[in-house]
Coordinates of C-alpha atoms in Angstrom, one line a residue:
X1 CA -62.7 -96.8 -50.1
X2 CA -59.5 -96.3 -52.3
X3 CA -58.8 -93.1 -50.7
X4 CA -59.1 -94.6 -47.1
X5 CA -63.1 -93.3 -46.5
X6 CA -64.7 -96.2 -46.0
X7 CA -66.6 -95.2 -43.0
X8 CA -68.0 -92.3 -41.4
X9 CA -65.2 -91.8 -39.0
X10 CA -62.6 -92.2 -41.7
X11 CA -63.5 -88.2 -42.4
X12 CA -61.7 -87.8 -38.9
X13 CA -58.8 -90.5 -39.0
X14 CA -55.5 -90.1 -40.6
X15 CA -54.0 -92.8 -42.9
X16 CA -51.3 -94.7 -42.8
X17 CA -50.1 -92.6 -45.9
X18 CA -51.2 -89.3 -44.1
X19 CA -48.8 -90.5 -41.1
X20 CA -46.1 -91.5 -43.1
X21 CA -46.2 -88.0 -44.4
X22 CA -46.3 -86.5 -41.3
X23 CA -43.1 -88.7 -40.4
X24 CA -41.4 -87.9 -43.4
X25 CA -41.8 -84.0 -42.3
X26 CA -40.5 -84.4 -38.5
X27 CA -37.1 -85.9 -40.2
X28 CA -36.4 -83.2 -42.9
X29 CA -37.0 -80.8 -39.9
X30 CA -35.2 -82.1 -37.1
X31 CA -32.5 -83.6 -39.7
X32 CA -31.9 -79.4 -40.3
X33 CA -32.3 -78.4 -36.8
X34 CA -29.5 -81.4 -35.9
X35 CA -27.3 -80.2 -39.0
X36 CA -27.1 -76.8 -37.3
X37 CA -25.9 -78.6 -34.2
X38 CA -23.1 -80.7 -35.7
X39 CA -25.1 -83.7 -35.6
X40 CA -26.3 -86.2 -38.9
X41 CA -29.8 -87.7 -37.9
X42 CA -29.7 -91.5 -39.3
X43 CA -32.1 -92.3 -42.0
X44 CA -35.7 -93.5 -41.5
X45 CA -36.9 -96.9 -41.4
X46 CA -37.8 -97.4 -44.9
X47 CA -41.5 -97.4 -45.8
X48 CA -41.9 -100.4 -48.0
X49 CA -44.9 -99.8 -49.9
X50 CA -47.0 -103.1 -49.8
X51 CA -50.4 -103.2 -51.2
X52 CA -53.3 -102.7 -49.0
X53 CA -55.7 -105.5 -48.2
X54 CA -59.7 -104.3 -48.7
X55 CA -60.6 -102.3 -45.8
X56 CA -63.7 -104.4 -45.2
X57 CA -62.1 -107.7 -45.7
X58 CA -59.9 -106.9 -42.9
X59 CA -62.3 -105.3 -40.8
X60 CA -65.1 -108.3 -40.6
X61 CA -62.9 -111.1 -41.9
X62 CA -62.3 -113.4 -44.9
X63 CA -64.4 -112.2 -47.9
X64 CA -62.4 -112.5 -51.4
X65 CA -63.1 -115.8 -52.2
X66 CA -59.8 -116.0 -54.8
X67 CA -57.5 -115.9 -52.3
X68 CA -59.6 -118.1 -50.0
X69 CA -59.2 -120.6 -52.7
X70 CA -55.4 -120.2 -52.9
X71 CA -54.5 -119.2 -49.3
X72 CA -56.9 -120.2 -46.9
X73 CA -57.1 -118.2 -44.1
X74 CA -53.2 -116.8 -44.0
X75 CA -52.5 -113.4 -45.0
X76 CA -51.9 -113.7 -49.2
X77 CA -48.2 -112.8 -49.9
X78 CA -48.3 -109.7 -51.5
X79 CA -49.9 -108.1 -48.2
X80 CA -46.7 -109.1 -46.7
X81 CA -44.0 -106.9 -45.6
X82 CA -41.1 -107.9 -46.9
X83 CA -38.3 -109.3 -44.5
X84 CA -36.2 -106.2 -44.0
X85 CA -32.5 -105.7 -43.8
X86 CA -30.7 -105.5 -41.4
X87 CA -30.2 -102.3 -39.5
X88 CA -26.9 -100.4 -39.8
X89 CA -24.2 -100.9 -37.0
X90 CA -25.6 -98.4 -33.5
X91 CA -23.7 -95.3 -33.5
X92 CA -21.0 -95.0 -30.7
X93 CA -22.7 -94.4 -27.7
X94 CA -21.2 -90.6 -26.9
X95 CA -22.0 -89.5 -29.9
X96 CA -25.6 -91.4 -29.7
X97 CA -26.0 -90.0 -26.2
X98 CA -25.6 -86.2 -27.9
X99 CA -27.2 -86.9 -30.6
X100 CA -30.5 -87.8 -28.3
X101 CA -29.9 -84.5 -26.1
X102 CA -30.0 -82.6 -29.2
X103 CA -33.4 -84.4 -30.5
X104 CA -35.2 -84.4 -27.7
X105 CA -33.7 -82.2 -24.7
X106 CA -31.3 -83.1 -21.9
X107 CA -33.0 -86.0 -20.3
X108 CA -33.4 -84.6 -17.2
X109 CA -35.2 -81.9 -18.4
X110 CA -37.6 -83.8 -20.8
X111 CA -41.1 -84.4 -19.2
X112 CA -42.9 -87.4 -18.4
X113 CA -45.3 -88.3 -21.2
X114 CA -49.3 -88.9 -19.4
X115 CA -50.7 -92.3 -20.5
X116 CA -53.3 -91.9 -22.6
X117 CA -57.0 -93.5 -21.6
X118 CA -59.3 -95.2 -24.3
X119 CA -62.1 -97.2 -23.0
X120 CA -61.0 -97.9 -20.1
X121 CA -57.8 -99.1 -20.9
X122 CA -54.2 -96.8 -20.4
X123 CA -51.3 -97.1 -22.8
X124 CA -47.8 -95.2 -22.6
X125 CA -47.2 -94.0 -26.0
X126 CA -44.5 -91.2 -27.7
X127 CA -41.3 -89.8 -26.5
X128 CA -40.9 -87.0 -24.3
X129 CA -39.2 -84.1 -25.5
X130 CA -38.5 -80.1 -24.7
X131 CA -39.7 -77.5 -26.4
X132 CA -36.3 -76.2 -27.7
X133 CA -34.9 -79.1 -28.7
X134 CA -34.9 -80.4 -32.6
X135 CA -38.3 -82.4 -32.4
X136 CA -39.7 -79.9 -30.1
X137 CA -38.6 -77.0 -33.1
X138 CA -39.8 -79.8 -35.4
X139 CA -43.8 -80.2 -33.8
X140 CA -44.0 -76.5 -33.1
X141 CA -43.3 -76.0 -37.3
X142 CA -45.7 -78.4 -37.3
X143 CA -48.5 -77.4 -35.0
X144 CA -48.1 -80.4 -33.2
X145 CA -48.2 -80.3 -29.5
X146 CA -46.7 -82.7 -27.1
X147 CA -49.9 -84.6 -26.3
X148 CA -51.0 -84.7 -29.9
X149 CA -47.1 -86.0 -31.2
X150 CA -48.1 -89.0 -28.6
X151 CA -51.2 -89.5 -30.7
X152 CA -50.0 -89.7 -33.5
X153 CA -48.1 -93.0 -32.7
X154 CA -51.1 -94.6 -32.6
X155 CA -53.0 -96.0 -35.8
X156 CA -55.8 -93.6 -36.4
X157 CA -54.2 -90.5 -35.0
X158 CA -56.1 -90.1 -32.6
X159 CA -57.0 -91.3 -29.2
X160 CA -60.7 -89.8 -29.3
X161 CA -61.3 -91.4 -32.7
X162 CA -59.7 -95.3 -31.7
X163 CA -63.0 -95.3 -29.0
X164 CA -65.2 -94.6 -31.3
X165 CA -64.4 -97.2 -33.2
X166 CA -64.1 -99.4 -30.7
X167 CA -67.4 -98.6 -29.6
X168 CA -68.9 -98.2 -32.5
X169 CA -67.4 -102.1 -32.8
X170 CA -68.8 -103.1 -29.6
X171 CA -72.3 -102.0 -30.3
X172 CA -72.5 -103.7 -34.1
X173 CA -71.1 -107.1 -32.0
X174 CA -74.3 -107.1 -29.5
X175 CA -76.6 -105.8 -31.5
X176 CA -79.7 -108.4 -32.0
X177 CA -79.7 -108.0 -36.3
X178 CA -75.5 -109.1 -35.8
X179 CA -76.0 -111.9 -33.8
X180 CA -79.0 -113.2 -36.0
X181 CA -77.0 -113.2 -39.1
X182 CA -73.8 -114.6 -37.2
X183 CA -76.1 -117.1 -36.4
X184 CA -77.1 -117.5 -39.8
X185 CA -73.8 -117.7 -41.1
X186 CA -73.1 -120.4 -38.5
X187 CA -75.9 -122.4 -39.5
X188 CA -74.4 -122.1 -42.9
X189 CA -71.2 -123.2 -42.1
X190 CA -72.8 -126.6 -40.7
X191 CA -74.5 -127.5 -44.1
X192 CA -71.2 -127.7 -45.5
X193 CA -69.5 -129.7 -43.0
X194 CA -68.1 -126.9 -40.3
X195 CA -69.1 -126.2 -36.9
X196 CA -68.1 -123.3 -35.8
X197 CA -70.1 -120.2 -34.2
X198 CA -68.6 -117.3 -35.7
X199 CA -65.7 -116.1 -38.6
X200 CA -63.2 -115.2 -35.9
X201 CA -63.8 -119.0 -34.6
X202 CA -63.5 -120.6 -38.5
X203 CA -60.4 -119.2 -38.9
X204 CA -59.0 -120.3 -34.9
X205 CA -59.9 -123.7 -35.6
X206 CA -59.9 -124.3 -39.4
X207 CA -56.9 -121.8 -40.6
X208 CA -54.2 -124.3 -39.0
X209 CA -56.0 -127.6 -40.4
X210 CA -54.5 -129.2 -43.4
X211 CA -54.3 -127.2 -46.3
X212 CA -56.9 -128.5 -48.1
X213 CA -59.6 -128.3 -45.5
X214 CA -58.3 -125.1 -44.7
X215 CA -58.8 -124.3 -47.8
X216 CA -62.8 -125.6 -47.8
X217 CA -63.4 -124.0 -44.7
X218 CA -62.3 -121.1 -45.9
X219 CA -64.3 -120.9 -49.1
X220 CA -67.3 -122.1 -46.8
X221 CA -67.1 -119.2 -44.7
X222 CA -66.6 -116.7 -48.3
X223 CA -69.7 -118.7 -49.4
X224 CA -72.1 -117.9 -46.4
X225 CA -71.0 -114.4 -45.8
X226 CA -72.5 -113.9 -49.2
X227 CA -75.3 -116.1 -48.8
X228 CA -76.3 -114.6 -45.6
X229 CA -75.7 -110.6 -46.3
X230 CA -73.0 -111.0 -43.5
X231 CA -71.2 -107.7 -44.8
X232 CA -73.7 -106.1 -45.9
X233 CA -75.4 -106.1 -42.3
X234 CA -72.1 -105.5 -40.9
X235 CA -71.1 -102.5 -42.3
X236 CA -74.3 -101.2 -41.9
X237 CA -74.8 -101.2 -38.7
X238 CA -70.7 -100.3 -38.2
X239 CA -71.8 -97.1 -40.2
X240 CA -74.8 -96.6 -38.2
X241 CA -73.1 -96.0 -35.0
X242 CA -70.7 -94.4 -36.0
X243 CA -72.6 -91.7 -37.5
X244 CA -74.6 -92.0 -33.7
X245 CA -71.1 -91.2 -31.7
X246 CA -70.3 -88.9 -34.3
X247 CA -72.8 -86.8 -33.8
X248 CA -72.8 -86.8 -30.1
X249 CA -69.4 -85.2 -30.7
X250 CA -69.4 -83.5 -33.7
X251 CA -68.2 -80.1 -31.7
X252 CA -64.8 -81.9 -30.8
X253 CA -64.4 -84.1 -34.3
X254 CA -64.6 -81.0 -36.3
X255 CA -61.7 -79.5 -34.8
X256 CA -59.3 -82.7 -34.6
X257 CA -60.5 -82.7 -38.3
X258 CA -59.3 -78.3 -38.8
X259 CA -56.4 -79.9 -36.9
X260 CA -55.5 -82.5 -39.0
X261 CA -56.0 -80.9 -42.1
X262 CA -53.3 -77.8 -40.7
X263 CA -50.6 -80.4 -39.5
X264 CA -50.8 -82.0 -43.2
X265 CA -50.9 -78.6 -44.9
X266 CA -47.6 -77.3 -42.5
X267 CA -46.2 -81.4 -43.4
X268 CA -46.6 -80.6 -47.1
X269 CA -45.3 -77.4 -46.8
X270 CA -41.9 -78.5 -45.2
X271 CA -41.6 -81.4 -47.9
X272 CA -42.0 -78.8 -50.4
X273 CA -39.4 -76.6 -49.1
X274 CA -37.1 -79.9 -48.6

């Protein structure tokens, strides 16, 4: 779980860390590419490193009972970006304006980006850009093509691998065995003083309360989880079908998976070579 494979489809995700490679890549690419043109490319957003909640925790809700004890339902400190400074004045607007025709083509030529479907549901994500400009020289170093660079703006990486985890998350919701122990965990909750029917509930209508019955409710629902196998059952049946969509299209996972493994080499590759 450390190293980000807590699931079946975790073997065809990229991390946040992966990404953040990938990131720091396109910049000491393009920053050359726009170097050659005259042009200084401002420095990234700094990547704060802040330490990683546990991936099941945040995945089926409150489950370290220390910090339910201390914090309740909010978010414990130390998972908390923290407040960051102020970014430096805009550049003057000509030089901006060149500076973007450079990165990304004259804008008139750059194409319009597809939405991209999952589940039913479009989003618009990326930046469109030609093929000879610096992020276009950038991606093709890369091996990143124009739909995949809108990809990977999205957590995960990859538009095929957010539905199946959707899905996969829609199946372990409506399947009888998670809606007995939900039930169960419920009925749980009520011993001890709490109505509510499910975690997402507990923390809606206890996680504002006072902090001291925040605090109760909290440890409650840490309690029952426990008492009732609710992660156990969870992940279970989360792994189960995922493995299920997995297989049904193991043909197309296997290549994002080549591909990801081939952007990361080429991203460690241009690191390397600064």
């Amino acid at each position: 779980m450390e190293i980000g494979r807590a699931f079946p489809l975790d073997a065809y995700a990229l991390t946040g860390t992966q990404l953040n490679l990938i990131q720091q890549a396109e910049y000491l690419l393009e920053s050359k590419c726009l170097a050659e043109k005259g042009f200084t490319l401002p420095p990234p957003v700094d990547q704060t490193d802040v330490p990683s909640e546990n991936r099941l925790v945040v995945r089926f809700g409150l489950g370290i009972l220390s910090e339910a004890q201390q914090f309740a339902y909010d978010i414990p400190p130390e998972y908390r970006d923290p407040e960051k400074e102020l970014a430096p004045e805009a550049l003057p607007a000509q030089y901006s304006e060149a500076l973007t025709d450079a990165l990304l083509g004259p804008a008139s030529d750059r194409p319009e980006l597809s939405s991209i479907e999952i589940s039913g549901h479009k989003t618009s994500v990326g930046v469109g850009y030609t093929q000879n400009s610096c992020m276009g020289v950038a991606h093709n170093t890369l091996g990143i093509s124009l739909s995949r660079s809108q990809e990977l703006s999205m957590l995960m990486g990859s538009a095929e691998v957010i539905a199946i985890d959707l899905e996969s998350q829609q199946r372990t919701n409506t399947d009888a065995r998670m809606i007995q122990v939900t039930n169960d965990w419920s009925a749980c909750m009520a011993k001890r003083g709490f109505t509510t029917p499910d975690p997402t509930e507990a923390s809606l209508t206890y996680g504002p309360a006072d902090k001291a019955t925040a605090i109760a409710a909290a440890v409650a629902d840490v309690q029952c989880k426990y008492d009732t196998d609710y992660f156990g059952v969870s992940y279970g049946l989360t792994v189960a079908y995922q493995q299920q969509l997995i297989e049904q299209q193991s043909t197309e996972l296997e290549a994002l998976a080549a591909s990801n493994r081939d952007i990361l080499d080429r991203a460690n590759a241009a690191i390397e070579a600064g």
